[in-house]
């Protein structure tokens, strides 16, 4: 019997029923964070919860967050010290209340207008996790660093060899999860090792993983890009560690109130309701 493709009306109905939590880690992004949060707030989805996690910014980002972002975000979480993207995401995931959780960087490399495209496999019931691929073709992509592209593809290839999934872009920012998936995995990486770690763990959990082609407006180091070759080495280590040496499943955790940090290390901005 032939399978029916979900209609646009069905997907719209499903999207109306599902709340999407967008988690935005921010570290020293004073020039872009307010603009990206505004773009997320106006993204073409009916029910978006915005959670911004400032990871110890020192460039004035906090002033922008308090003045321009807190009034339009649902929650802003402040880390007292810089702990890394993975740590910021754990705090955001723990605060999320949506049915779907989506990761959005605080720069302007990824376009929130593409959320419906990214979420379609989940809304149609086909996927548990969706990766937004910069390398699938069909969407505009700014041409920047050749060796970064080579590094991304090598890490993706090595990850695929270990997970036995055929991703084209393991290191992408755009990842969307059913919230139930995140509640059932234990995330530990503090920095950019989050990407190979979460990939290994959703693959091991036999989640249904889809990829969707997305546009990409990559930036240069002069424009604020932060990832370096050291993060590539950590990613290589994380691929090995989480595919072969870390097998115990547990619920997703947050260091938001870790006993190892003082009470003023994490501050919580207001939780707002937007109609």
PDB file of C-alpha atoms in Angstrom:
ATOM      1  CA  UNK A   1       0.000   0.000   0.000  1.00  0.00           C
ATOM      2  CA  UNK A   2       1.379   3.427  -0.940  1.00  0.00           C
ATOM      3  CA  UNK A   3       2.229   5.819   1.877  1.00  0.00           C
ATOM      4  CA  UNK A   4       0.478   9.170   1.817  1.00  0.00           C
ATOM      5  CA  UNK A   5       2.558  12.310   2.048  1.00  0.00           C
ATOM      6  CA  UNK A   6       1.209  14.594   4.793  1.00  0.00           C
ATOM      7  CA  UNK A   7      -0.638  17.571   3.373  1.00  0.00           C
ATOM      8  CA  UNK A   8       0.276  21.178   4.069  1.00  0.00           C
ATOM      9  CA  UNK A   9      -2.933  21.470   6.083  1.00  0.00           C
ATOM     10  CA  UNK A  10      -1.990  18.493   8.245  1.00  0.00           C
ATOM     11  CA  UNK A  11       1.464  19.939   8.924  1.00  0.00           C
ATOM     12  CA  UNK A  12      -0.047  23.297   9.808  1.00  0.00           C
ATOM     13  CA  UNK A  13      -2.443  21.602  12.223  1.00  0.00           C
ATOM     14  CA  UNK A  14       0.416  19.661  13.815  1.00  0.00           C
ATOM     15  CA  UNK A  15       2.516  22.812  14.152  1.00  0.00           C
ATOM     16  CA  UNK A  16      -0.356  24.550  15.920  1.00  0.00           C
ATOM     17  CA  UNK A  17      -0.422  21.743  18.476  1.00  0.00           C
ATOM     18  CA  UNK A  18       3.339  21.603  19.118  1.00  0.00           C
ATOM     19  CA  UNK A  19       5.302  24.189  21.045  1.00  0.00           C
ATOM     20  CA  UNK A  20       8.866  24.803  19.855  1.00  0.00           C
ATOM     21  CA  UNK A  21      11.551  25.848  22.334  1.00  0.00           C
ATOM     22  CA  UNK A  22      14.471  27.637  20.658  1.00  0.00           C
ATOM     23  CA  UNK A  23      17.642  27.563  22.773  1.00  0.00           C
ATOM     24  CA  UNK A  24      20.216  30.238  21.894  1.00  0.00           C
ATOM     25  CA  UNK A  25      23.668  29.998  23.512  1.00  0.00           C
ATOM     26  CA  UNK A  26      25.428  33.359  23.508  1.00  0.00           C
ATOM     27  CA  UNK A  27      29.050  34.229  24.176  1.00  0.00           C
ATOM     28  CA  UNK A  28      30.326  37.690  23.210  1.00  0.00           C
ATOM     29  CA  UNK A  29      27.719  38.329  20.509  1.00  0.00           C
ATOM     30  CA  UNK A  30      26.730  41.918  21.312  1.00  0.00           C
ATOM     31  CA  UNK A  31      26.493  42.888  17.628  1.00  0.00           C
ATOM     32  CA  UNK A  32      24.075  40.135  16.618  1.00  0.00           C
ATOM     33  CA  UNK A  33      22.209  38.653  19.593  1.00  0.00           C
ATOM     34  CA  UNK A  34      19.333  41.153  19.662  1.00  0.00           C
ATOM     35  CA  UNK A  35      18.849  40.858  15.890  1.00  0.00           C
ATOM     36  CA  UNK A  36      18.760  37.071  15.919  1.00  0.00           C
ATOM     37  CA  UNK A  37      16.344  36.930  18.858  1.00  0.00           C
ATOM     38  CA  UNK A  38      14.048  39.353  17.017  1.00  0.00           C
ATOM     39  CA  UNK A  39      14.254  37.127  13.927  1.00  0.00           C
ATOM     40  CA  UNK A  40      13.373  34.054  15.995  1.00  0.00           C
ATOM     41  CA  UNK A  41      10.433  35.870  17.581  1.00  0.00           C
ATOM     42  CA  UNK A  42       9.011  36.608  14.114  1.00  0.00           C
ATOM     43  CA  UNK A  43       9.813  33.173  12.645  1.00  0.00           C
ATOM     44  CA  UNK A  44       6.872  31.494  10.848  1.00  0.00           C
ATOM     45  CA  UNK A  45       5.763  29.203  13.681  1.00  0.00           C
ATOM     46  CA  UNK A  46       2.720  29.764  15.888  1.00  0.00           C
ATOM     47  CA  UNK A  47       4.162  28.906  19.324  1.00  0.00           C
ATOM     48  CA  UNK A  48       7.833  29.645  19.973  1.00  0.00           C
ATOM     49  CA  UNK A  49       9.520  29.733  23.370  1.00  0.00           C
ATOM     50  CA  UNK A  50      12.846  31.593  23.276  1.00  0.00           C
ATOM     51  CA  UNK A  51      15.507  30.725  25.841  1.00  0.00           C
ATOM     52  CA  UNK A  52      18.802  32.632  25.634  1.00  0.00           C
ATOM     53  CA  UNK A  53      21.783  31.453  27.682  1.00  0.00           C
ATOM     54  CA  UNK A  54      24.552  34.005  28.125  1.00  0.00           C
ATOM     55  CA  UNK A  55      27.701  32.019  28.783  1.00  0.00           C
ATOM     56  CA  UNK A  56      29.759  34.551  30.717  1.00  0.00           C
ATOM     57  CA  UNK A  57      30.029  37.204  27.997  1.00  0.00           C
ATOM     58  CA  UNK A  58      32.548  39.993  28.615  1.00  0.00           C
ATOM     59  CA  UNK A  59      31.960  42.206  25.548  1.00  0.00           C
ATOM     60  CA  UNK A  60      28.820  44.021  26.672  1.00  0.00           C
ATOM     61  CA  UNK A  61      26.406  41.337  25.470  1.00  0.00           C
ATOM     62  CA  UNK A  62      24.730  41.313  28.888  1.00  0.00           C
ATOM     63  CA  UNK A  63      23.784  44.952  28.580  1.00  0.00           C
ATOM     64  CA  UNK A  64      22.149  44.194  25.220  1.00  0.00           C
ATOM     65  CA  UNK A  65      20.410  41.136  26.677  1.00  0.00           C
ATOM     66  CA  UNK A  66      18.964  43.032  29.619  1.00  0.00           C
ATOM     67  CA  UNK A  67      17.915  46.045  27.569  1.00  0.00           C
ATOM     68  CA  UNK A  68      16.788  44.549  24.251  1.00  0.00           C
ATOM     69  CA  UNK A  69      16.430  40.787  24.612  1.00  0.00           C
ATOM     70  CA  UNK A  70      14.745  40.182  27.978  1.00  0.00           C
ATOM     71  CA  UNK A  71      11.575  42.046  26.850  1.00  0.00           C
ATOM     72  CA  UNK A  72      11.079  39.694  23.876  1.00  0.00           C
ATOM     73  CA  UNK A  73      12.582  36.398  25.086  1.00  0.00           C
ATOM     74  CA  UNK A  74      10.729  34.010  27.349  1.00  0.00           C
ATOM     75  CA  UNK A  75      13.774  33.425  29.499  1.00  0.00           C
ATOM     76  CA  UNK A  76      17.360  34.623  29.698  1.00  0.00           C
ATOM     77  CA  UNK A  77      19.820  32.565  31.735  1.00  0.00           C
ATOM     78  CA  UNK A  78      23.155  34.027  32.810  1.00  0.00           C
ATOM     79  CA  UNK A  79      26.265  31.956  33.508  1.00  0.00           C
ATOM     80  CA  UNK A  80      28.690  33.749  35.806  1.00  0.00           C
ATOM     81  CA  UNK A  81      31.716  32.395  33.923  1.00  0.00           C
ATOM     82  CA  UNK A  82      32.279  31.090  30.417  1.00  0.00           C
ATOM     83  CA  UNK A  83      31.731  27.328  30.420  1.00  0.00           C
ATOM     84  CA  UNK A  84      31.232  26.562  26.719  1.00  0.00           C
ATOM     85  CA  UNK A  85      28.461  25.951  24.202  1.00  0.00           C
ATOM     86  CA  UNK A  86      27.606  22.494  25.495  1.00  0.00           C
ATOM     87  CA  UNK A  87      27.196  23.770  29.058  1.00  0.00           C
ATOM     88  CA  UNK A  88      25.025  26.648  27.829  1.00  0.00           C
ATOM     89  CA  UNK A  89      22.837  24.254  25.867  1.00  0.00           C
ATOM     90  CA  UNK A  90      22.361  21.998  28.895  1.00  0.00           C
ATOM     91  CA  UNK A  91      21.071  24.965  30.877  1.00  0.00           C
ATOM     92  CA  UNK A  92      18.748  25.914  28.028  1.00  0.00           C
ATOM     93  CA  UNK A  93      17.484  22.367  27.503  1.00  0.00           C
ATOM     94  CA  UNK A  94      16.695  22.039  31.209  1.00  0.00           C
ATOM     95  CA  UNK A  95      14.600  25.230  31.074  1.00  0.00           C
ATOM     96  CA  UNK A  96      12.765  24.358  27.835  1.00  0.00           C
ATOM     97  CA  UNK A  97       9.064  23.492  28.075  1.00  0.00           C
ATOM     98  CA  UNK A  98       8.299  22.844  24.392  1.00  0.00           C
ATOM     99  CA  UNK A  99       7.414  19.630  22.578  1.00  0.00           C
ATOM    100  CA  UNK A 100      10.331  20.258  20.188  1.00  0.00           C
ATOM    101  CA  UNK A 101      13.695  21.795  21.104  1.00  0.00           C
ATOM    102  CA  UNK A 102      15.750  23.569  18.436  1.00  0.00           C
ATOM    103  CA  UNK A 103      19.290  24.958  18.686  1.00  0.00           C
ATOM    104  CA  UNK A 104      19.955  28.418  17.237  1.00  0.00           C
ATOM    105  CA  UNK A 105      23.332  30.182  17.384  1.00  0.00           C
ATOM    106  CA  UNK A 106      23.400  33.822  18.479  1.00  0.00           C
ATOM    107  CA  UNK A 107      25.097  34.987  15.271  1.00  0.00           C
ATOM    108  CA  UNK A 108      23.457  35.479  11.873  1.00  0.00           C
ATOM    109  CA  UNK A 109      24.823  32.395  10.078  1.00  0.00           C
ATOM    110  CA  UNK A 110      21.510  30.483  10.231  1.00  0.00           C
ATOM    111  CA  UNK A 111      18.122  31.828   9.163  1.00  0.00           C
ATOM    112  CA  UNK A 112      15.072  31.302  11.438  1.00  0.00           C
ATOM    113  CA  UNK A 113      12.794  31.702   8.407  1.00  0.00           C
ATOM    114  CA  UNK A 114      13.763  28.113   7.596  1.00  0.00           C
ATOM    115  CA  UNK A 115      12.297  26.626  10.796  1.00  0.00           C
ATOM    116  CA  UNK A 116       9.266  25.122   8.996  1.00  0.00           C
ATOM    117  CA  UNK A 117      11.604  23.334   6.554  1.00  0.00           C
ATOM    118  CA  UNK A 118      13.773  22.087   9.414  1.00  0.00           C
ATOM    119  CA  UNK A 119      10.840  20.869  11.513  1.00  0.00           C
ATOM    120  CA  UNK A 120       8.753  19.259   8.775  1.00  0.00           C
ATOM    121  CA  UNK A 121      10.109  15.713   9.334  1.00  0.00           C
ATOM    122  CA  UNK A 122       9.212  15.924  13.036  1.00  0.00           C
ATOM    123  CA  UNK A 123       5.813  17.541  12.462  1.00  0.00           C
ATOM    124  CA  UNK A 124       4.928  14.890   9.889  1.00  0.00           C
ATOM    125  CA  UNK A 125       5.774  12.120  12.341  1.00  0.00           C
ATOM    126  CA  UNK A 126       8.777  10.791  10.411  1.00  0.00           C
ATOM    127  CA  UNK A 127      11.663  11.955  12.600  1.00  0.00           C
ATOM    128  CA  UNK A 128      12.778  12.255  16.209  1.00  0.00           C
ATOM    129  CA  UNK A 129      15.832  14.374  15.372  1.00  0.00           C
ATOM    130  CA  UNK A 130      16.554  16.652  12.398  1.00  0.00           C
ATOM    131  CA  UNK A 131      19.937  18.023  11.335  1.00  0.00           C
ATOM    132  CA  UNK A 132      20.072  21.087   9.090  1.00  0.00           C
ATOM    133  CA  UNK A 133      22.788  20.347   6.532  1.00  0.00           C
ATOM    134  CA  UNK A 134      24.884  23.088   4.954  1.00  0.00           C
ATOM    135  CA  UNK A 135      26.229  20.649   2.355  1.00  0.00           C
ATOM    136  CA  UNK A 136      23.152  18.991   0.853  1.00  0.00           C
ATOM    137  CA  UNK A 137      22.781  21.605  -1.875  1.00  0.00           C
ATOM    138  CA  UNK A 138      19.786  23.531  -3.124  1.00  0.00           C
ATOM    139  CA  UNK A 139      20.150  26.437  -0.679  1.00  0.00           C
ATOM    140  CA  UNK A 140      22.427  29.518  -0.725  1.00  0.00           C
ATOM    141  CA  UNK A 141      25.709  29.100   1.146  1.00  0.00           C
ATOM    142  CA  UNK A 142      28.358  31.737   1.647  1.00  0.00           C
ATOM    143  CA  UNK A 143      31.805  30.590   0.509  1.00  0.00           C
ATOM    144  CA  UNK A 144      34.347  31.069   3.294  1.00  0.00           C
ATOM    145  CA  UNK A 145      37.066  28.731   4.643  1.00  0.00           C
ATOM    146  CA  UNK A 146      38.111  25.732   2.555  1.00  0.00           C
ATOM    147  CA  UNK A 147      39.955  23.960   5.376  1.00  0.00           C
ATOM    148  CA  UNK A 148      36.997  24.378   7.718  1.00  0.00           C
ATOM    149  CA  UNK A 149      34.857  22.593   5.149  1.00  0.00           C
ATOM    150  CA  UNK A 150      37.453  19.818   4.860  1.00  0.00           C
ATOM    151  CA  UNK A 151      37.605  19.507   8.655  1.00  0.00           C
ATOM    152  CA  UNK A 152      33.807  19.379   8.936  1.00  0.00           C
ATOM    153  CA  UNK A 153      33.568  16.668   6.309  1.00  0.00           C
ATOM    154  CA  UNK A 154      36.345  14.597   7.852  1.00  0.00           C
ATOM    155  CA  UNK A 155      34.738  14.783  11.292  1.00  0.00           C
ATOM    156  CA  UNK A 156      31.361  13.918   9.799  1.00  0.00           C
ATOM    157  CA  UNK A 157      32.889  10.970   7.948  1.00  0.00           C
ATOM    158  CA  UNK A 158      34.595   9.659  11.083  1.00  0.00           C
ATOM    159  CA  UNK A 159      31.410  10.132  13.109  1.00  0.00           C
ATOM    160  CA  UNK A 160      29.422   8.271  10.467  1.00  0.00           C
ATOM    161  CA  UNK A 161      31.893   5.388  10.525  1.00  0.00           C
ATOM    162  CA  UNK A 162      31.376   5.084  14.277  1.00  0.00           C
ATOM    163  CA  UNK A 163      27.587   5.592  14.383  1.00  0.00           C
ATOM    164  CA  UNK A 164      26.707   3.890  11.086  1.00  0.00           C
ATOM    165  CA  UNK A 165      24.515   6.799   9.997  1.00  0.00           C
ATOM    166  CA  UNK A 166      25.100   8.730   6.773  1.00  0.00           C
ATOM    167  CA  UNK A 167      24.962  12.391   7.759  1.00  0.00           C
ATOM    168  CA  UNK A 168      26.446  15.063   5.515  1.00  0.00           C
ATOM    169  CA  UNK A 169      26.919  17.707   8.259  1.00  0.00           C
ATOM    170  CA  UNK A 170      27.366  16.439  11.800  1.00  0.00           C
ATOM    171  CA  UNK A 171      28.831  19.775  12.989  1.00  0.00           C
ATOM    172  CA  UNK A 172      25.847  21.899  11.975  1.00  0.00           C
ATOM    173  CA  UNK A 173      24.289  24.247  14.532  1.00  0.00           C
ATOM    174  CA  UNK A 174      20.732  23.523  13.392  1.00  0.00           C
ATOM    175  CA  UNK A 175      19.565  20.472  15.278  1.00  0.00           C
ATOM    176  CA  UNK A 176      15.951  19.907  16.300  1.00  0.00           C
ATOM    177  CA  UNK A 177      14.834  17.248  18.761  1.00  0.00           C
ATOM    178  CA  UNK A 178      11.616  15.897  20.135  1.00  0.00           C
ATOM    179  CA  UNK A 179      11.843  17.023  23.764  1.00  0.00           C
ATOM    180  CA  UNK A 180      11.446  13.413  24.899  1.00  0.00           C
ATOM    181  CA  UNK A 181      14.737  12.563  23.150  1.00  0.00           C
ATOM    182  CA  UNK A 182      16.699  15.136  25.150  1.00  0.00           C
ATOM    183  CA  UNK A 183      15.084  14.030  28.402  1.00  0.00           C
ATOM    184  CA  UNK A 184      16.501  10.550  27.902  1.00  0.00           C
ATOM    185  CA  UNK A 185      20.130  11.277  27.091  1.00  0.00           C
ATOM    186  CA  UNK A 186      22.898  12.438  29.396  1.00  0.00           C
ATOM    187  CA  UNK A 187      24.873  15.295  27.846  1.00  0.00           C
ATOM    188  CA  UNK A 188      28.313  16.050  29.282  1.00  0.00           C
ATOM    189  CA  UNK A 189      30.451  18.021  26.807  1.00  0.00           C
ATOM    190  CA  UNK A 190      30.973  21.659  27.804  1.00  0.00           C
ATOM    191  CA  UNK A 191      32.264  23.076  24.520  1.00  0.00           C
ATOM    192  CA  UNK A 192      31.854  22.238  20.830  1.00  0.00           C
ATOM    193  CA  UNK A 193      32.189  18.544  21.623  1.00  0.00           C
ATOM    194  CA  UNK A 194      28.423  18.735  22.079  1.00  0.00           C
ATOM    195  CA  UNK A 195      27.917  18.096  18.352  1.00  0.00           C
ATOM    196  CA  UNK A 196      29.610  14.679  18.079  1.00  0.00           C
ATOM    197  CA  UNK A 197      28.383  13.708  21.551  1.00  0.00           C
ATOM    198  CA  UNK A 198      24.715  14.294  20.832  1.00  0.00           C
ATOM    199  CA  UNK A 199      25.095  12.669  17.416  1.00  0.00           C
ATOM    200  CA  UNK A 200      26.568   9.527  18.959  1.00  0.00           C
ATOM    201  CA  UNK A 201      23.879   9.355  21.616  1.00  0.00           C
ATOM    202  CA  UNK A 202      20.845   9.848  19.375  1.00  0.00           C
ATOM    203  CA  UNK A 203      22.280   7.294  16.955  1.00  0.00           C
ATOM    204  CA  UNK A 204      22.815   4.782  19.770  1.00  0.00           C
ATOM    205  CA  UNK A 205      19.265   5.412  20.990  1.00  0.00           C
ATOM    206  CA  UNK A 206      18.074   4.426  17.500  1.00  0.00           C
ATOM    207  CA  UNK A 207      16.302   7.741  17.010  1.00  0.00           C
ATOM    208  CA  UNK A 208      14.867   8.408  13.579  1.00  0.00           C
ATOM    209  CA  UNK A 209      17.297  10.988  12.184  1.00  0.00           C
ATOM    210  CA  UNK A 210      16.601  13.155   9.138  1.00  0.00           C
ATOM    211  CA  UNK A 211      18.631  15.816   7.359  1.00  0.00           C
ATOM    212  CA  UNK A 212      17.252  18.908   5.644  1.00  0.00           C
ATOM    213  CA  UNK A 213      19.215  21.258   3.376  1.00  0.00           C
ATOM    214  CA  UNK A 214      19.553  24.762   4.816  1.00  0.00           C
ATOM    215  CA  UNK A 215      21.142  28.024   3.752  1.00  0.00           C
ATOM    216  CA  UNK A 216      24.313  29.187   5.481  1.00  0.00           C
ATOM    217  CA  UNK A 217      25.774  32.692   5.775  1.00  0.00           C
ATOM    218  CA  UNK A 218      29.127  31.768   7.309  1.00  0.00           C
ATOM    219  CA  UNK A 219      31.196  34.465   8.948  1.00  0.00           C
ATOM    220  CA  UNK A 220      34.937  35.059   9.200  1.00  0.00           C
ATOM    221  CA  UNK A 221      37.075  35.279  12.322  1.00  0.00           C
ATOM    222  CA  UNK A 222      37.111  39.068  11.875  1.00  0.00           C
ATOM    223  CA  UNK A 223      33.320  38.939  12.043  1.00  0.00           C
ATOM    224  CA  UNK A 224      33.339  36.910  15.262  1.00  0.00           C
ATOM    225  CA  UNK A 225      33.755  33.230  14.354  1.00  0.00           C
ATOM    226  CA  UNK A 226      35.081  31.342  17.405  1.00  0.00           C
ATOM    227  CA  UNK A 227      35.621  27.657  16.597  1.00  0.00           C
ATOM    228  CA  UNK A 228      39.304  26.679  16.170  1.00  0.00           C
ATOM    229  CA  UNK A 229      41.426  23.634  15.334  1.00  0.00           C
ATOM    230  CA  UNK A 230      41.514  22.789  19.050  1.00  0.00           C
ATOM    231  CA  UNK A 231      37.764  22.267  18.939  1.00  0.00           C
ATOM    232  CA  UNK A 232      38.286  19.917  15.997  1.00  0.00           C
ATOM    233  CA  UNK A 233      40.681  17.817  18.092  1.00  0.00           C
ATOM    234  CA  UNK A 234      38.142  17.726  20.934  1.00  0.00           C
ATOM    235  CA  UNK A 235      35.440  16.683  18.475  1.00  0.00           C
ATOM    236  CA  UNK A 236      37.640  13.804  17.276  1.00  0.00           C
ATOM    237  CA  UNK A 237      38.134  12.734  20.904  1.00  0.00           C
ATOM    238  CA  UNK A 238      34.395  13.065  21.610  1.00  0.00           C
ATOM    239  CA  UNK A 239      33.522  10.838  18.636  1.00  0.00           C
ATOM    240  CA  UNK A 240      35.693   8.068  20.067  1.00  0.00           C
ATOM    241  CA  UNK A 241      34.610   8.581  23.663  1.00  0.00           C
ATOM    242  CA  UNK A 242      30.860   8.683  23.172  1.00  0.00           C
ATOM    243  CA  UNK A 243      30.680   5.943  20.590  1.00  0.00           C
ATOM    244  CA  UNK A 244      32.869   3.411  22.398  1.00  0.00           C
ATOM    245  CA  UNK A 245      33.420   4.337  26.063  1.00  0.00           C
ATOM    246  CA  UNK A 246      30.291   6.088  27.380  1.00  0.00           C
ATOM    247  CA  UNK A 247      27.349   3.764  27.131  1.00  0.00           C
ATOM    248  CA  UNK A 248      25.240   4.296  30.246  1.00  0.00           C
ATOM    249  CA  UNK A 249      21.945   6.077  29.397  1.00  0.00           C
ATOM    250  CA  UNK A 250      20.552   8.727  31.720  1.00  0.00           C
ATOM    251  CA  UNK A 251      18.219  11.694  31.698  1.00  0.00           C
ATOM    252  CA  UNK A 252      19.484  14.957  30.262  1.00  0.00           C
ATOM    253  CA  UNK A 253      21.034  17.064  32.983  1.00  0.00           C
ATOM    254  CA  UNK A 254      21.841  20.717  33.536  1.00  0.00           C
ATOM    255  CA  UNK A 255      24.685  22.295  35.447  1.00  0.00           C
ATOM    256  CA  UNK A 256      22.464  25.276  36.140  1.00  0.00           C
ATOM    257  CA  UNK A 257      22.531  24.650  39.879  1.00  0.00           C
ATOM    258  CA  UNK A 258      25.664  22.529  40.098  1.00  0.00           C
ATOM    259  CA  UNK A 259      27.079  22.145  43.573  1.00  0.00           C
ATOM    260  CA  UNK A 260      30.486  23.102  42.185  1.00  0.00           C
ATOM    261  CA  UNK A 261      29.441  26.660  41.356  1.00  0.00           C
ATOM    262  CA  UNK A 262      28.447  29.483  43.651  1.00  0.00           C
ATOM    263  CA  UNK A 263      24.897  30.754  43.911  1.00  0.00           C
ATOM    264  CA  UNK A 264      25.645  33.871  41.846  1.00  0.00           C
ATOM    265  CA  UNK A 265      27.229  31.952  38.970  1.00  0.00           C
ATOM    266  CA  UNK A 266      23.892  31.506  37.221  1.00  0.00           C
ATOM    267  CA  UNK A 267      21.275  34.228  37.023  1.00  0.00           C
ATOM    268  CA  UNK A 268      17.820  33.741  35.603  1.00  0.00           C
ATOM    269  CA  UNK A 269      16.169  36.493  33.624  1.00  0.00           C
ATOM    270  CA  UNK A 270      12.396  36.837  33.547  1.00  0.00           C
ATOM    271  CA  UNK A 271      10.157  34.143  32.127  1.00  0.00           C
ATOM    272  CA  UNK A 272       7.706  35.982  29.909  1.00  0.00           C
ATOM    273  CA  UNK A 273       4.484  34.987  28.207  1.00  0.00           C
ATOM    274  CA  UNK A 274       4.012  36.200  24.640  1.00  0.00           C
ATOM    275  CA  UNK A 275       0.679  36.114  22.899  1.00  0.00           C
TER     276      UNK A 275
END
